[in-house]
Short mmCIF file of C-alpha atoms and ligand atoms in Angstrom, two decimals:
data_model
loop_
_atom_site.label_atom_id
_atom_site.label_comp_id
_atom_site.label_asym_id
_atom_site.label_seq_id
_atom_site.Cartn_x
_atom_site.Cartn_y
_atom_site.Cartn_z
CA MET A 1 0.13 -0.02 0.24
CA LYS A 2 0.91 3.70 -0.82
CA ALA A 3 2.65 5.29 2.08
CA ILE A 4 1.13 8.90 2.88
CA GLU A 5 3.73 11.86 3.65
CA VAL A 6 2.79 14.40 6.53
CA SER A 7 4.23 17.54 6.65
CA ALA A 8 4.52 19.26 9.71
CA GLU A 9 7.14 21.01 11.88
CA ARG A 10 8.99 18.31 10.39
CA LYS A 11 7.93 15.74 7.14
CA TYR A 12 7.51 12.32 7.69
CA GLN A 13 6.31 9.58 6.16
CA ILE A 14 3.31 6.90 6.97
CA THR A 15 4.94 3.29 5.92
CA PHE A 16 2.18 0.38 4.72
CA THR A 17 4.70 -3.08 5.79
CA ASP A 18 3.56 -6.36 5.65
CA SER A 19 6.65 -6.94 8.09
CA TRP A 20 6.76 -4.06 11.06
CA SER A 21 9.83 -5.52 12.41
CA ARG A 22 12.09 -5.39 8.91
CA GLU A 23 10.86 -1.85 8.07
CA LEU A 24 11.63 -0.58 11.64
CA LYS A 25 15.16 -2.42 12.01
CA SER A 26 16.04 -0.62 8.56
CA LEU A 27 14.51 2.58 10.15
CA ILE A 28 16.59 1.97 13.08
CA GLY A 29 20.20 1.05 11.55
CA GLY A 30 23.19 1.60 14.02
CA ARG A 31 21.02 3.86 16.11
CA GLN A 32 20.91 3.19 19.63
CA PHE A 33 16.75 2.63 20.57
CA VAL A 34 14.46 1.19 23.17
CA ILE A 35 10.68 0.36 22.63
CA LEU A 36 8.20 0.93 24.85
CA THR A 37 5.09 -1.33 24.84
CA GLN A 38 2.80 -2.54 26.61
CA THR A 39 2.29 -6.47 28.60
CA SER A 40 0.28 -8.13 26.12
CA LEU A 41 2.75 -7.45 23.10
CA ARG A 42 5.13 -8.24 24.81
CA ASP A 43 5.62 -11.42 23.05
CA ARG A 44 5.64 -10.58 19.65
CA VAL A 45 7.90 -7.62 20.24
CA VAL A 46 10.57 -10.02 21.71
CA ALA A 47 9.98 -12.29 18.59
CA ALA A 48 11.50 -10.04 16.23
CA PHE A 49 14.12 -7.89 19.15
CA SER A 50 16.18 -8.77 21.84
CA GLU A 51 14.50 -8.00 25.57
CA ASP A 52 16.97 -5.91 26.98
CA SER A 53 15.80 -3.10 24.38
CA ILE A 54 12.56 -3.18 25.47
CA VAL A 55 11.26 -1.35 28.37
CA VAL A 56 6.97 -3.00 29.59
CA THR A 57 4.55 -1.04 30.60
CA ALA A 58 1.24 -1.41 31.62
CA GLU A 59 -2.36 -1.81 29.31
CA GLY A 60 -3.45 1.38 28.62
CA GLU A 61 -5.05 4.52 29.98
CA GLN A 62 -3.10 3.34 33.30
CA GLN A 63 0.46 3.91 31.50
CA LYS A 64 -0.72 7.46 30.85
CA THR A 65 0.70 9.16 33.98
CA LEU A 66 3.13 11.05 35.12
CA ALA A 67 4.47 9.16 37.71
CA ASN A 68 5.09 6.27 35.01
CA PHE A 69 6.40 8.80 33.04
CA THR A 70 8.90 10.56 35.00
CA THR A 71 9.58 6.62 36.03
CA LEU A 72 10.26 6.00 32.41
CA LEU A 73 12.44 9.29 31.83
CA GLU A 74 14.88 7.69 34.41
CA GLU A 75 15.04 4.61 33.00
CA LEU A 76 16.19 6.70 30.11
CA ALA A 77 19.36 8.28 31.21
CA HIS A 78 19.87 5.49 32.91
CA ARG A 79 20.30 2.74 29.89
CA GLY A 80 22.54 6.09 28.94
CA LEU A 81 20.06 6.96 25.90
CA ASP A 82 21.44 10.86 24.11
CA ARG A 83 20.07 13.21 21.52
CA ASN A 84 20.68 10.66 18.79
CA SER A 85 18.98 7.99 20.09
CA LEU A 86 15.26 6.76 19.55
CA ILE A 87 12.23 5.77 21.05
CA ILE A 88 10.21 3.33 19.66
CA GLY A 89 6.79 3.00 20.95
CA ILE A 90 4.54 0.08 19.38
CA GLY A 91 0.92 -0.29 21.32
CA GLY A 92 -2.28 1.55 21.31
CA GLY A 93 -3.44 5.04 21.34
CA ALA A 94 -1.74 5.01 25.14
CA THR A 95 1.89 3.27 24.29
CA THR A 96 2.07 5.85 21.50
CA ASP A 97 1.29 8.90 23.43
CA LEU A 98 3.13 8.09 26.45
CA ALA A 99 6.40 6.91 24.40
CA GLY A 100 5.77 10.82 21.92
CA PHE A 101 5.70 12.85 25.04
CA LEU A 102 9.04 10.31 26.58
CA ALA A 103 10.62 11.33 23.27
CA ALA A 104 9.54 15.01 23.24
CA THR A 105 10.80 16.12 27.02
CA TYR A 106 13.93 13.94 27.23
CA MET A 107 16.92 15.79 26.36
CA ARG A 108 14.37 18.49 25.13
CA GLY A 109 13.38 16.40 22.35
CA ILE A 110 14.64 13.19 20.62
CA ASP A 111 13.10 11.68 17.86
CA TRP A 112 10.18 8.47 17.63
CA VAL A 113 8.65 5.78 16.08
CA ALA A 114 5.13 4.65 16.58
CA VAL A 115 4.34 1.73 15.66
CA PRO A 116 0.49 0.96 16.25
CA THR A 117 -1.47 -1.97 16.82
CA SER A 118 -4.64 -0.69 17.40
CA ILE A 119 -7.68 0.78 14.83
CA ALA A 120 -7.49 4.03 16.54
CA GLY A 121 -3.43 4.23 16.87
CA MET A 122 -2.92 3.59 13.23
CA VAL A 123 -5.97 6.37 11.99
CA ASP A 124 -5.88 8.83 15.32
CA ALA A 125 -3.45 9.09 17.70
CA ALA A 126 -0.29 7.94 15.69
CA ILE A 127 -0.69 10.16 13.19
CA GLY A 128 -0.61 14.73 14.07
CA GLY A 129 2.48 14.67 16.68
CA LYS A 130 -0.17 15.34 19.52
CA THR A 131 1.77 12.92 22.39
CA GLY A 132 1.05 13.08 26.32
CA VAL A 133 -0.48 12.49 29.55
CA ASN A 134 -3.19 11.97 32.11
CA LEU A 135 -3.60 14.19 35.32
CA SER A 136 -6.43 12.72 37.79
CA SER A 137 -8.40 15.70 37.00
CA GLY A 138 -8.70 14.77 32.51
CA LYS A 139 -7.65 13.04 30.40
CA ASN A 140 -4.48 14.62 28.02
CA LEU A 141 -4.22 17.72 30.64
CA VAL A 142 -0.15 17.36 29.79
CA GLY A 143 1.84 17.42 26.83
CA ALA A 144 3.55 18.37 23.73
CA PHE A 145 3.20 18.68 20.07
CA HIS A 146 6.82 16.04 18.63
CA SER A 147 5.95 14.83 15.14
CA PRO A 148 7.22 10.99 14.90
CA ALA A 149 10.26 10.40 12.57
CA GLU A 150 8.05 7.61 10.76
CA VAL A 151 5.13 5.52 11.61
CA ILE A 152 4.96 2.40 10.73
CA ILE A 153 1.36 0.37 10.38
CA ASP A 154 0.83 -3.86 10.04
CA PHE A 155 -2.64 -5.08 9.77
CA ASP A 156 -1.08 -8.17 11.07
CA TRP A 157 -1.36 -6.88 14.48
CA LEU A 158 -5.09 -6.53 14.25
CA LYS A 159 -5.29 -9.71 14.38
CA THR A 160 -5.29 -10.22 18.72
CA LEU A 161 -7.22 -6.86 18.71
CA PRO A 162 -10.58 -7.68 20.90
CA ASN A 163 -13.04 -7.45 18.65
CA ARG A 164 -15.32 -4.59 20.68
CA GLU A 165 -11.94 -2.95 20.22
CA LEU A 166 -11.58 -2.95 16.78
CA ARG A 167 -15.75 -1.18 16.34
CA ALA A 168 -14.80 1.68 18.29
CA GLY A 169 -12.16 2.21 16.76
CA LEU A 170 -13.84 2.31 12.85
CA ALA A 171 -15.59 4.82 14.89
CA GLU A 172 -12.44 7.43 13.70
CA SER A 173 -13.57 6.52 10.08
CA VAL A 174 -16.56 7.15 9.93
CA LYS A 175 -16.02 10.55 11.30
CA CYS A 176 -12.76 10.30 8.16
CA GLY A 177 -15.57 9.65 5.46
CA PHE A 178 -18.30 11.73 6.63
CA ILE A 179 -16.22 15.18 7.79
CA SER A 180 -13.64 14.15 4.19
CA ASP A 181 -14.05 11.36 1.48
CA SER A 182 -17.55 9.55 0.31
CA ARG A 183 -15.47 6.32 -0.43
CA ILE A 184 -14.73 5.83 2.57
CA LEU A 185 -18.75 5.26 3.62
CA GLU A 186 -19.07 3.44 0.52
CA LEU A 187 -16.52 0.68 1.69
CA PHE A 188 -18.49 0.89 4.81
CA GLN A 189 -21.55 -0.03 4.14
CA ASP A 190 -20.21 -2.87 1.67
CA GLY A 191 -18.70 -3.80 4.36
CA TYR A 192 -15.78 -3.32 7.17
CA GLU A 193 -14.50 -6.95 7.41
CA ARG A 194 -13.58 -7.23 3.58
CA ASN A 195 -12.62 -3.76 3.57
CA LEU A 196 -10.72 -2.81 6.52
CA ALA A 197 -6.84 -2.18 5.20
CA ALA A 198 -8.34 0.42 2.58
CA ILE A 199 -10.69 2.08 5.08
CA ILE A 200 -7.82 2.37 7.69
CA HIS A 201 -5.69 3.48 4.78
CA ARG A 202 -7.80 6.21 3.27
CA SER A 203 -8.25 6.97 7.15
CA VAL A 204 -5.01 7.61 7.50
CA ALA A 205 -4.64 9.57 4.61
CA VAL A 206 -8.13 11.96 5.48
CA LYS A 207 -6.09 12.56 9.58
CA ALA A 208 -2.53 13.16 7.36
CA SER A 209 -4.33 15.89 4.86
CA VAL A 210 -5.75 17.85 7.65
CA VAL A 211 -3.45 17.55 10.32
CA THR A 212 -0.31 18.54 7.57
CA LYS A 213 -2.81 21.75 7.33
CA ASP A 214 -3.56 22.54 10.40
CA PHE A 215 -0.31 21.25 12.85
CA ARG A 216 -1.08 23.48 15.88
CA GLU A 217 -5.10 22.99 15.44
CA SER A 218 -6.00 26.68 15.09
CA PHE A 219 -9.43 26.11 13.58
CA GLU A 220 -9.20 23.62 10.23
CA ARG A 221 -7.81 20.57 13.16
CA GLU A 222 -10.91 20.94 14.27
CA VAL A 223 -12.59 19.44 11.90
CA LEU A 224 -11.76 16.30 13.34
CA ASN A 225 -13.60 17.19 16.66
CA TYR A 226 -16.93 16.18 14.36
CA GLY A 227 -18.98 14.37 17.06
CA HIS A 228 -16.51 14.47 20.17
CA THR A 229 -18.40 17.46 21.65
CA LEU A 230 -20.71 15.47 22.98
CA GLY A 231 -18.74 12.23 22.77
CA HIS A 232 -16.74 13.22 25.51
CA ALA A 233 -19.02 14.41 27.47
CA ILE A 234 -20.75 10.48 27.47
CA GLU A 235 -17.18 8.82 27.61
CA GLN A 236 -17.34 11.06 31.18
CA ASP A 237 -20.38 10.02 32.24
CA SER A 238 -20.07 6.96 31.44
CA ASN A 239 -17.76 6.90 33.70
CA TYR A 240 -15.15 4.90 31.16
CA GLN A 241 -17.38 2.64 31.14
CA LEU A 242 -18.06 3.36 27.14
CA ALA A 243 -15.11 3.12 24.64
CA HIS A 244 -13.94 6.22 23.53
CA GLY A 245 -15.35 5.52 19.55
CA GLU A 246 -18.32 4.18 21.46
CA ALA A 247 -19.27 7.06 22.51
CA VAL A 248 -18.09 9.63 19.13
CA SER A 249 -20.63 7.27 17.84
CA ILE A 250 -23.41 8.91 19.77
CA GLY A 251 -21.83 12.18 19.34
CA MET A 252 -21.93 11.75 15.30
CA VAL A 253 -25.34 10.80 15.83
CA PHE A 254 -25.96 14.14 17.56
CA ALA A 255 -23.87 16.31 16.22
CA ALA A 256 -25.73 15.00 12.16
CA GLU A 257 -29.47 15.93 13.88
CA ILE A 258 -27.88 18.56 14.85
CA SER A 259 -26.62 19.72 11.58
CA HIS A 260 -30.12 18.42 9.85
CA ILE A 261 -32.40 20.86 11.96
CA THR A 262 -29.98 23.98 11.77
CA SER A 263 -27.57 23.50 8.68
CA GLY A 264 -29.99 21.72 6.63
CA LEU A 265 -27.97 18.51 6.41
CA SER A 266 -30.06 15.73 4.42
CA ARG A 267 -32.51 13.47 5.86
CA ASP A 268 -30.43 10.79 3.82
CA LEU A 269 -27.26 11.62 4.95
CA VAL A 270 -28.39 11.84 8.63
CA ASP A 271 -29.80 8.06 8.26
CA LEU A 272 -26.86 6.97 7.14
CA HIS A 273 -24.73 7.51 10.17
CA TYR A 274 -27.48 5.31 11.93
CA ALA A 275 -27.05 2.76 8.87
CA ILE A 276 -23.19 2.67 9.27
CA LEU A 277 -22.69 3.14 13.33
CA LYS A 278 -25.12 -0.07 13.67
CA GLY A 279 -23.55 -2.23 11.22
CA LEU A 280 -21.14 -2.06 13.42
CA ASP A 281 -22.97 -2.13 17.18
CA LEU A 282 -21.71 0.59 17.65
CA PRO A 283 -24.69 2.57 20.27
CA CYS A 284 -26.31 5.65 18.79
CA SER A 285 -28.45 7.10 21.75
CA TYR A 286 -27.40 6.96 25.57
CA LYS A 287 -29.71 8.13 28.85
CA LYS A 288 -32.24 10.94 28.57
CA ASP A 289 -31.66 10.99 32.38
CA SER A 290 -27.86 12.04 32.14
CA TRP A 291 -28.59 15.63 30.25
CA GLU A 292 -28.06 18.26 32.90
CA ASN A 293 -24.65 16.69 33.70
CA LEU A 294 -23.40 15.83 29.44
CA ILE A 295 -24.47 19.66 29.13
CA SER A 296 -21.78 20.57 32.35
CA LEU A 297 -19.66 18.37 31.10
CA MET A 298 -19.73 19.49 27.76
CA GLY A 299 -19.59 23.86 29.14
CA ARG A 300 -16.08 22.55 30.95
CA ASP A 301 -14.75 21.75 27.03
CA LYS A 302 -13.08 23.84 25.87
CA LYS A 303 -14.50 23.96 22.97
CA ARG A 304 -17.59 26.44 24.72
CA ARG A 305 -17.83 29.74 23.41
CA GLY A 306 -20.04 32.14 25.96
CA GLN A 307 -23.33 30.65 26.89
CA ALA A 308 -23.17 28.21 23.84
CA ILE A 309 -21.26 25.07 23.49
CA ARG A 310 -19.52 24.83 19.65
CA PHE A 311 -19.76 21.87 17.52
CA VAL A 312 -18.52 21.37 14.65
CA SER A 313 -21.75 20.35 11.68
CA LEU A 314 -21.93 18.90 8.59
CA LEU A 315 -23.77 20.48 5.71
CA ALA A 316 -23.08 17.59 3.50
CA VAL A 317 -20.10 15.07 3.02
CA GLY A 318 -17.16 16.57 3.10
CA LYS A 319 -18.38 19.33 3.69
CA THR A 320 -18.10 21.36 7.25
CA ASP A 321 -19.10 23.90 9.13
CA ARG A 322 -18.92 24.76 12.99
CA ILE A 323 -21.86 26.58 14.21
CA GLU A 324 -22.87 27.50 17.95
CA VAL A 325 -26.28 26.46 19.35
CA GLU A 326 -27.80 27.50 23.29
CA SER A 327 -28.17 24.54 25.69
CA ALA A 328 -32.21 24.67 26.02
CA LYS A 329 -31.92 24.13 21.81
CA LEU A 330 -29.41 21.33 22.46
CA LYS A 331 -31.41 18.92 25.38
CA GLU A 332 -34.13 19.72 22.74
CA ILE A 333 -32.63 17.72 19.63
CA TYR A 334 -31.16 15.15 22.82
CA GLU A 335 -34.49 14.59 23.86
CA ALA A 336 -35.95 14.33 20.54
CA THR A 337 -33.10 12.24 19.10
CA VAL A 338 -30.71 10.40 20.80
CA GLY A 339 -31.93 10.35 24.67
CA ARG A 340 -33.78 7.81 25.54
N1 LIG B 401 -2.49 11.63 20.16
C1 LIG B 401 -3.61 12.06 19.51
O1 LIG B 401 -3.47 12.82 18.79
C2 LIG B 401 -4.39 10.57 20.28
C3 LIG B 401 -5.62 11.13 19.02
C4 LIG B 401 -6.59 9.49 19.46
C5 LIG B 401 -6.70 9.12 20.94
N2 LIG B 401 -5.66 9.38 21.64
C6 LIG B 401 -4.85 8.12 23.00
O2 LIG B 401 -5.33 6.96 22.48
C7 LIG B 401 -5.63 6.55 23.61
C8 LIG B 401 -7.08 5.38 22.54
O3 LIG B 401 -6.13 4.66 21.71
P1 LIG B 401 -6.80 3.03 21.58
O4 LIG B 401 -7.99 2.89 21.84
O5 LIG B 401 -6.00 2.21 21.15
O6 LIG B 401 -6.29 2.70 23.71
P2 LIG B 401 -5.15 1.90 24.08
O7 LIG B 401 -3.54 2.30 23.69
O8 LIG B 401 -5.75 2.24 25.56
O9 LIG B 401 -5.59 0.26 23.32
C9 LIG B 401 -7.30 -0.31 24.08
C10 LIG B 401 -7.28 -1.04 24.78
O10 LIG B 401 -6.23 -2.57 23.30
C11 LIG B 401 -4.62 -3.16 24.15
N3 LIG B 401 -4.22 -3.55 21.86
C12 LIG B 401 -3.64 -2.49 21.75
N4 LIG B 401 -3.18 -3.20 20.39
C13 LIG B 401 -3.58 -4.53 20.65
C14 LIG B 401 -3.42 -4.85 19.36
N5 LIG B 401 -2.64 -5.13 18.59
N6 LIG B 401 -3.51 -6.58 20.04
C15 LIG B 401 -4.49 -6.44 21.77
N7 LIG B 401 -4.42 -6.05 22.88
C16 LIG B 401 -4.42 -5.05 22.02
C17 LIG B 401 -4.54 -2.37 24.32
O11 LIG B 401 -3.90 -3.20 25.31
C18 LIG B 401 -5.23 -1.81 25.75
O12 LIG B 401 -6.00 -2.23 26.79
C19 LIG B 401 -5.79 7.42 24.45
O13 LIG B 401 -5.06 7.67 25.51
C20 LIG B 401 -6.35 8.41 23.58
O14 LIG B 401 -6.05 9.81 24.59
C21 LIG B 401 -4.59 10.09 21.39
#
């Protein structure tokens, strides 16, 4: 599959390969390196690289803490990594976020490589140079923009990805379809299982193009938040029982319904949201009685401006806008659509 280029504060390539380890070895050359990976992937990494080049960290969000981050910085120093060394993150979005942040800060910034192993990692987290960890006050509150030297995508990783993670990750691809690429929507309608590689490749191209235009999230990149305003609030309201992609699925349906009412998005396209997301077994509704908490969480969200809440709206496939909607109106739409 054709490599995709990103041009941000540096130029880098997203490579598609059937052997991530071969690709990685040729990229490393003679440089000193350390691989950061999560427990469940350790054995597959050990099969390709010597154990003493690997640092194993906790699964998922548990690894994205400041405490773990400082422990790992000490580990890098202990191993004698210098400014020419390479940090390699192999894992889901949590691992690549952490590996990237280590690389952004160690010795004021060294090179890193992302080897994403989840759908969310491939189509979203590993691309765009946002790195960081969580605080107890909230997710991703500490971080830095620091693009990788390369992103290596090998679909073979997906064989062990739990099905729920796979489907939730694909919510971001559905988003890429609606905001930018109608072909992705056709591929979903044709069946995501048989079109998975093409869906991922095209989604990567969408994200790469957006971050190339707006690396530091001034305006253009906000389009990637389609479905995320309510999605983030639902994720928190559910106490993270709903996966990010599941919450974004509900958020996208809500954004589509708002767009239909306020911006003239056709009913057919709203219905296409339901059809594709339900086809992935993703949720399209949420508790009606959570509204007061959801609106207060959205109010705290950084996308808020004044009294109204700011949304990315959809006018047609590939055509987006930004709208501000009063909370009373939002409540009305929520209760009539996704609220159950
Ligand atoms: N930097 C960005 O721009 C950006 C964008 C989106 C999301 N993110 C971050 O990415 C994270 C979400 O990514 P995620 O959904 O990949 O979550 P994750 O990294 O927590 O991985 C999800 C689960 O899947 C497991 N897993 C991953 N790959 C596997 C594989 N091949 N086989 C078996 N199990 C596997 C992980 O161990 C974990 O339990 C969040 O921390 C989020 O903040 C960052």
